[in-house]
């Protein structure tokens, strides 16, 4: 739901317009370094990463869609290769970046999604690689995701593998629960991906006066929420129209299924990305 994946250890950046990268390329570089360490892979430095992104974008600037008409999707990728069959780190590695112009994820603004909670399969477990952007974390969601889509759901929301009652994340999105002026999201404890859009939305929400909590969030809190939304690179914010759990469907009211908080945060972040509002966060990287 939140964009293409199929890589080993990477960052991801989605720039809007021809002059800037947003969110900060540096955040993606740091995530690649952290993920690479967990996967026993050497990583480019933050400076090398950012410079490579800039060079790639500038070399392909003719493919950047006009502001508001789409984006240039940037995919940094780190691959292990070489003549080895044994269970060991690869003898050599390739760091590359490819880009592709993409249209707007939704043709007409935001659109609510319908999720089903999975309580049989788990995406990740403590001590594993759930917090790393590696291909294995996407392979594990395919079976449950396919079954859910065959039943008409947009995607799957996973629970923790220990208690089976706390929210983890959607197949490739972080999740947020709104109750009054408080916004809660599962804490980064090694089993969920530290999304860059997740981090951006937290900071934007706090700047607007919301109380944001990163903690364990139970299914009961989710079902009693005023509003629920997901975050990811391609969609930025994806409002949740309904959650189905153990055969019970809970719907969230809003303007055509889009809650007030989801709309506000989506508008705020995309306006900053597109240069419509002043970047007081220091996220935008200008290209020469």
Tab-separated table of C-alpha atoms in Angstrom:
chain	number	residue	atom	x	y	z
A	1	UNK	CA	0.000	0.000	0.000
A	2	UNK	CA	2.845	2.361	0.745
A	3	UNK	CA	5.128	1.915	-2.232
A	4	UNK	CA	7.365	-0.642	-3.924
A	5	UNK	CA	9.894	-2.697	-2.029
A	6	UNK	CA	12.179	-5.539	-3.051
A	7	UNK	CA	15.638	-4.943	-1.757
A	8	UNK	CA	18.148	-5.946	0.861
A	9	UNK	CA	19.107	-2.982	3.011
A	10	UNK	CA	18.087	0.437	1.838
A	11	UNK	CA	16.731	3.892	2.401
A	12	UNK	CA	13.935	5.531	0.478
A	13	UNK	CA	13.286	9.097	-0.557
A	14	UNK	CA	10.396	10.634	-2.413
A	15	UNK	CA	11.137	14.154	-3.692
A	16	UNK	CA	8.450	16.533	-4.903
A	17	UNK	CA	9.315	19.045	-7.609
A	18	UNK	CA	12.584	19.729	-9.401
A	19	UNK	CA	14.726	21.438	-6.759
A	20	UNK	CA	14.616	19.575	-3.457
A	21	UNK	CA	14.807	16.227	-1.731
A	22	UNK	CA	12.404	15.640	1.111
A	23	UNK	CA	12.404	14.203	3.755
A	24	UNK	CA	16.065	14.675	4.579
A	25	UNK	CA	18.330	12.349	2.637
A	26	UNK	CA	20.527	12.210	5.721
A	27	UNK	CA	17.844	10.376	7.706
A	28	UNK	CA	17.688	7.704	5.020
A	29	UNK	CA	21.469	7.418	5.009
A	30	UNK	CA	21.578	6.844	8.759
A	31	UNK	CA	18.894	4.170	8.484
A	32	UNK	CA	20.903	2.362	5.798
A	33	UNK	CA	23.986	2.421	8.029
A	34	UNK	CA	22.037	1.013	10.980
A	35	UNK	CA	20.371	-1.653	8.868
A	36	UNK	CA	23.612	-2.606	7.172
A	37	UNK	CA	25.288	-3.189	10.521
A	38	UNK	CA	22.515	-5.619	11.511
A	39	UNK	CA	22.881	-7.439	8.171
A	40	UNK	CA	26.713	-7.570	8.342
A	41	UNK	CA	27.036	-5.325	5.310
A	42	UNK	CA	29.404	-2.381	4.834
A	43	UNK	CA	27.512	0.840	4.183
A	44	UNK	CA	28.372	4.102	2.453
A	45	UNK	CA	28.949	7.047	4.731
A	46	UNK	CA	26.174	9.598	5.160
A	47	UNK	CA	28.122	11.991	2.935
A	48	UNK	CA	28.604	9.358	0.203
A	49	UNK	CA	24.935	8.407	0.360
A	50	UNK	CA	23.636	11.968	0.094
A	51	UNK	CA	26.092	12.854	-2.680
A	52	UNK	CA	25.097	9.772	-4.675
A	53	UNK	CA	21.408	10.668	-4.350
A	54	UNK	CA	22.075	14.227	-5.494
A	55	UNK	CA	24.112	13.081	-8.494
A	56	UNK	CA	21.487	10.549	-9.522
A	57	UNK	CA	18.636	13.046	-9.274
A	58	UNK	CA	20.535	15.728	-11.177
A	59	UNK	CA	21.444	13.228	-13.905
A	60	UNK	CA	17.752	12.366	-14.266
A	61	UNK	CA	16.183	15.768	-13.584
A	62	UNK	CA	14.375	15.701	-16.923
A	63	UNK	CA	12.253	12.863	-15.491
A	64	UNK	CA	11.049	14.821	-12.451
A	65	UNK	CA	7.284	15.397	-12.920
A	66	UNK	CA	5.902	18.945	-12.532
A	67	UNK	CA	4.966	19.832	-8.972
A	68	UNK	CA	1.590	18.338	-8.136
A	69	UNK	CA	1.676	15.919	-11.072
A	70	UNK	CA	3.791	13.209	-9.499
A	71	UNK	CA	7.217	12.552	-8.059
A	72	UNK	CA	10.607	11.086	-8.794
A	73	UNK	CA	10.835	7.950	-6.682
A	74	UNK	CA	14.395	7.354	-5.489
A	75	UNK	CA	15.508	3.880	-4.456
A	76	UNK	CA	18.942	3.475	-2.821
A	77	UNK	CA	19.924	-0.187	-2.766
A	78	UNK	CA	22.746	-2.170	-1.159
A	79	UNK	CA	23.280	-5.680	-2.516
A	80	UNK	CA	25.647	-8.437	-1.417
A	81	UNK	CA	27.071	-10.629	-4.179
A	82	UNK	CA	30.096	-12.743	-5.120
A	83	UNK	CA	31.136	-16.375	-5.484
A	84	UNK	CA	29.810	-17.869	-2.247
A	85	UNK	CA	27.278	-20.591	-1.452
A	86	UNK	CA	27.806	-20.889	2.280
A	87	UNK	CA	25.919	-19.160	5.075
A	88	UNK	CA	28.141	-16.122	5.547
A	89	UNK	CA	28.290	-12.436	4.685
A	90	UNK	CA	28.895	-11.777	0.983
A	91	UNK	CA	32.482	-11.173	-0.192
A	92	UNK	CA	31.522	-8.051	-2.134
A	93	UNK	CA	28.779	-5.433	-2.192
A	94	UNK	CA	27.230	-2.984	-4.619
A	95	UNK	CA	25.632	0.317	-3.613
A	96	UNK	CA	23.412	1.744	-6.319
A	97	UNK	CA	20.566	4.181	-6.742
A	98	UNK	CA	17.819	4.033	-9.313
A	99	UNK	CA	14.983	6.470	-9.909
A	100	UNK	CA	11.623	6.374	-11.621
A	101	UNK	CA	8.937	9.000	-12.239
A	102	UNK	CA	5.656	8.050	-10.594
A	103	UNK	CA	2.201	9.590	-10.637
A	104	UNK	CA	0.242	10.584	-7.561
A	105	UNK	CA	-0.537	7.514	-5.458
A	106	UNK	CA	-4.206	8.452	-5.266
A	107	UNK	CA	-5.861	10.094	-8.267
A	108	UNK	CA	-8.120	12.227	-6.095
A	109	UNK	CA	-6.401	13.105	-2.839
A	110	UNK	CA	-6.635	10.829	0.154
A	111	UNK	CA	-8.585	7.588	0.078
A	112	UNK	CA	-9.425	5.417	3.122
A	113	UNK	CA	-8.179	1.831	3.303
A	114	UNK	CA	-9.772	-1.178	4.974
A	115	UNK	CA	-7.508	-3.327	7.139
A	116	UNK	CA	-7.851	-6.756	8.711
A	117	UNK	CA	-5.894	-7.698	11.819
A	118	UNK	CA	-3.796	-10.847	11.437
A	119	UNK	CA	-3.558	-12.912	14.632
A	120	UNK	CA	-2.063	-16.100	13.199
A	121	UNK	CA	0.964	-15.025	11.179
A	122	UNK	CA	3.473	-12.512	12.511
A	123	UNK	CA	5.666	-10.145	10.557
A	124	UNK	CA	8.565	-10.072	13.042
A	125	UNK	CA	9.683	-11.180	16.507
A	126	UNK	CA	11.973	-9.673	19.175
A	127	UNK	CA	15.611	-10.221	18.338
A	128	UNK	CA	14.922	-10.572	14.623
A	129	UNK	CA	15.290	-8.128	11.763
A	130	UNK	CA	11.862	-6.493	11.903
A	131	UNK	CA	13.406	-3.086	12.449
A	132	UNK	CA	15.647	-3.336	9.378
A	133	UNK	CA	14.585	-2.413	5.854
A	134	UNK	CA	15.557	-5.758	4.388
A	135	UNK	CA	13.782	-7.935	1.846
A	136	UNK	CA	13.043	-10.693	4.355
A	137	UNK	CA	10.663	-8.424	6.233
A	138	UNK	CA	8.501	-8.070	3.139
A	139	UNK	CA	8.609	-11.707	2.073
A	140	UNK	CA	6.977	-12.714	5.378
A	141	UNK	CA	3.848	-10.640	4.763
A	142	UNK	CA	2.980	-11.893	1.279
A	143	UNK	CA	0.815	-14.878	2.212
A	144	UNK	CA	-1.402	-13.068	4.714
A	145	UNK	CA	-1.572	-10.024	2.444
A	146	UNK	CA	-2.689	-12.080	-0.549
A	147	UNK	CA	-5.397	-13.786	1.501
A	148	UNK	CA	-6.627	-10.441	2.825
A	149	UNK	CA	-6.826	-8.883	-0.621
A	150	UNK	CA	-8.735	-11.895	-1.942
A	151	UNK	CA	-11.325	-11.116	0.747
A	152	UNK	CA	-11.531	-7.462	-0.303
A	153	UNK	CA	-9.291	-5.844	2.312
A	154	UNK	CA	-6.633	-3.309	1.427
A	155	UNK	CA	-3.911	-4.767	3.631
A	156	UNK	CA	-3.015	-6.530	6.881
A	157	UNK	CA	-2.261	-5.108	10.315
A	158	UNK	CA	0.076	-7.305	12.370
A	159	UNK	CA	0.200	-7.859	16.121
A	160	UNK	CA	3.217	-8.484	18.335
A	161	UNK	CA	4.570	-12.041	18.387
A	162	UNK	CA	4.786	-12.274	22.184
A	163	UNK	CA	1.407	-11.165	23.562
A	164	UNK	CA	-0.527	-11.150	20.279
A	165	UNK	CA	-2.443	-8.043	21.347
A	166	UNK	CA	-0.235	-5.025	20.696
A	167	UNK	CA	-0.076	-3.300	17.311
A	168	UNK	CA	3.063	-3.661	15.220
A	169	UNK	CA	2.622	-2.312	11.686
A	170	UNK	CA	0.834	-2.864	8.402
A	171	UNK	CA	2.702	-4.866	5.726
A	172	UNK	CA	4.811	-1.868	4.713
A	173	UNK	CA	3.357	1.042	6.717
A	174	UNK	CA	3.572	2.391	10.231
A	175	UNK	CA	0.260	2.886	12.037
A	176	UNK	CA	-1.096	5.711	14.236
A	177	UNK	CA	-4.134	5.807	16.550
A	178	UNK	CA	-5.911	9.083	17.389
A	179	UNK	CA	-7.954	9.628	20.552
A	180	UNK	CA	-8.891	13.207	21.361
A	181	UNK	CA	-5.745	15.324	21.165
A	182	UNK	CA	-3.449	12.317	21.641
A	183	UNK	CA	-1.801	10.382	18.813
A	184	UNK	CA	-0.236	7.018	19.673
A	185	UNK	CA	2.016	4.800	17.579
A	186	UNK	CA	3.941	1.588	18.373
A	187	UNK	CA	7.367	2.281	19.845
A	188	UNK	CA	10.532	1.444	17.924
A	189	UNK	CA	11.829	-1.591	19.834
A	190	UNK	CA	13.389	-3.691	17.084
A	191	UNK	CA	10.307	-5.318	15.573
A	192	UNK	CA	8.943	-2.508	13.408
A	193	UNK	CA	10.561	-0.346	10.771
A	194	UNK	CA	11.601	3.171	11.836
A	195	UNK	CA	9.899	4.848	8.892
A	196	UNK	CA	11.214	8.244	7.838
A	197	UNK	CA	7.656	9.420	7.077
A	198	UNK	CA	6.651	8.107	10.510
A	199	UNK	CA	9.311	10.289	12.116
A	200	UNK	CA	8.300	13.279	10.000
A	201	UNK	CA	4.615	12.947	10.904
A	202	UNK	CA	5.452	12.706	14.613
A	203	UNK	CA	7.405	15.961	14.463
A	204	UNK	CA	4.742	17.725	12.394
A	205	UNK	CA	1.999	16.561	14.791
A	206	UNK	CA	3.946	17.770	17.825
A	207	UNK	CA	4.525	21.145	16.164
A	208	UNK	CA	0.748	21.472	15.830
A	209	UNK	CA	0.098	20.824	19.499
A	210	UNK	CA	-0.823	17.152	19.452
A	211	UNK	CA	0.440	14.896	22.224
A	212	UNK	CA	2.320	12.084	20.485
A	213	UNK	CA	3.114	8.879	22.373
A	214	UNK	CA	5.424	6.114	21.164
A	215	UNK	CA	4.438	3.075	23.233
A	216	UNK	CA	2.650	-0.262	23.218
A	217	UNK	CA	-0.793	0.248	21.674
A	218	UNK	CA	-3.367	-2.489	22.273
A	219	UNK	CA	-6.030	-3.770	19.907
A	220	UNK	CA	-8.708	-2.495	22.319
A	221	UNK	CA	-7.344	1.050	22.006
A	222	UNK	CA	-7.337	0.727	18.234
A	223	UNK	CA	-10.974	-0.372	18.113
A	224	UNK	CA	-11.973	2.507	20.423
A	225	UNK	CA	-10.030	5.175	18.518
A	226	UNK	CA	-11.485	8.329	17.012
A	227	UNK	CA	-9.298	7.966	13.948
A	228	UNK	CA	-6.588	5.680	12.558
A	229	UNK	CA	-4.055	6.303	9.812
A	230	UNK	CA	-0.912	4.778	8.309
A	231	UNK	CA	2.241	6.463	7.070
A	232	UNK	CA	4.620	5.540	4.273
A	233	UNK	CA	6.778	7.041	1.555
A	234	UNK	CA	4.431	6.935	-1.422
A	235	UNK	CA	1.151	7.737	0.329
A	236	UNK	CA	2.564	9.987	3.076
A	237	UNK	CA	-0.625	9.523	5.129
A	238	UNK	CA	-3.223	6.850	4.401
A	239	UNK	CA	-6.443	7.149	6.463
A	240	UNK	CA	-8.007	3.913	7.684
A	241	UNK	CA	-11.712	3.609	6.957
A	242	UNK	CA	-12.279	0.350	8.820
A	243	UNK	CA	-10.570	-2.341	10.900
A	244	UNK	CA	-11.792	-5.946	11.021
A	245	UNK	CA	-10.745	-8.126	13.964
A	246	UNK	CA	-12.048	-11.624	14.705
A	247	UNK	CA	-15.013	-11.038	12.410
A	248	UNK	CA	-15.948	-7.663	13.948
A	249	UNK	CA	-15.695	-4.606	11.711
A	250	UNK	CA	-15.156	-1.140	13.213
A	251	UNK	CA	-15.581	1.870	10.947
A	252	UNK	CA	-14.078	5.309	11.476
A	253	UNK	CA	-16.126	8.327	10.528
A	254	UNK	CA	-14.733	11.250	8.590
A	255	UNK	CA	-15.243	13.342	5.503
A	256	UNK	CA	-15.577	10.575	2.913
A	257	UNK	CA	-13.657	8.318	5.267
A	258	UNK	CA	-10.820	10.794	5.865
A	259	UNK	CA	-10.407	12.012	9.438
A	260	UNK	CA	-9.619	15.590	10.410
A	261	UNK	CA	-6.188	14.726	11.846
A	262	UNK	CA	-5.205	12.602	8.840
A	263	UNK	CA	-6.142	15.400	6.470
A	264	UNK	CA	-4.333	18.045	8.495
A	265	UNK	CA	-1.083	16.091	8.797
A	266	UNK	CA	-1.144	15.008	5.147
A	267	UNK	CA	-1.640	18.587	3.976
A	268	UNK	CA	1.045	19.940	6.304
A	269	UNK	CA	3.749	17.472	5.277
A	270	UNK	CA	3.054	17.526	1.535
A	271	UNK	CA	2.959	21.343	1.553
A	272	UNK	CA	6.385	21.331	3.160
A	273	UNK	CA	7.680	18.730	0.676
A	274	UNK	CA	6.449	20.709	-2.302
A	275	UNK	CA	7.836	24.002	-1.045
A	276	UNK	CA	4.431	25.607	-0.488
A	277	UNK	CA	5.261	26.342	3.147
A	278	UNK	CA	8.489	27.334	4.877
A	279	UNK	CA	10.676	24.393	5.925
A	280	UNK	CA	11.299	25.149	9.581
A	281	UNK	CA	12.277	21.512	10.199
A	282	UNK	CA	15.444	21.712	8.108
A	283	UNK	CA	14.510	18.601	6.114
A	284	UNK	CA	14.744	19.941	2.587
A	285	UNK	CA	17.984	19.341	0.680
A	286	UNK	CA	18.433	21.848	-2.131
A	287	UNK	CA	19.953	20.622	-5.390
A	288	UNK	CA	22.373	22.796	-7.358
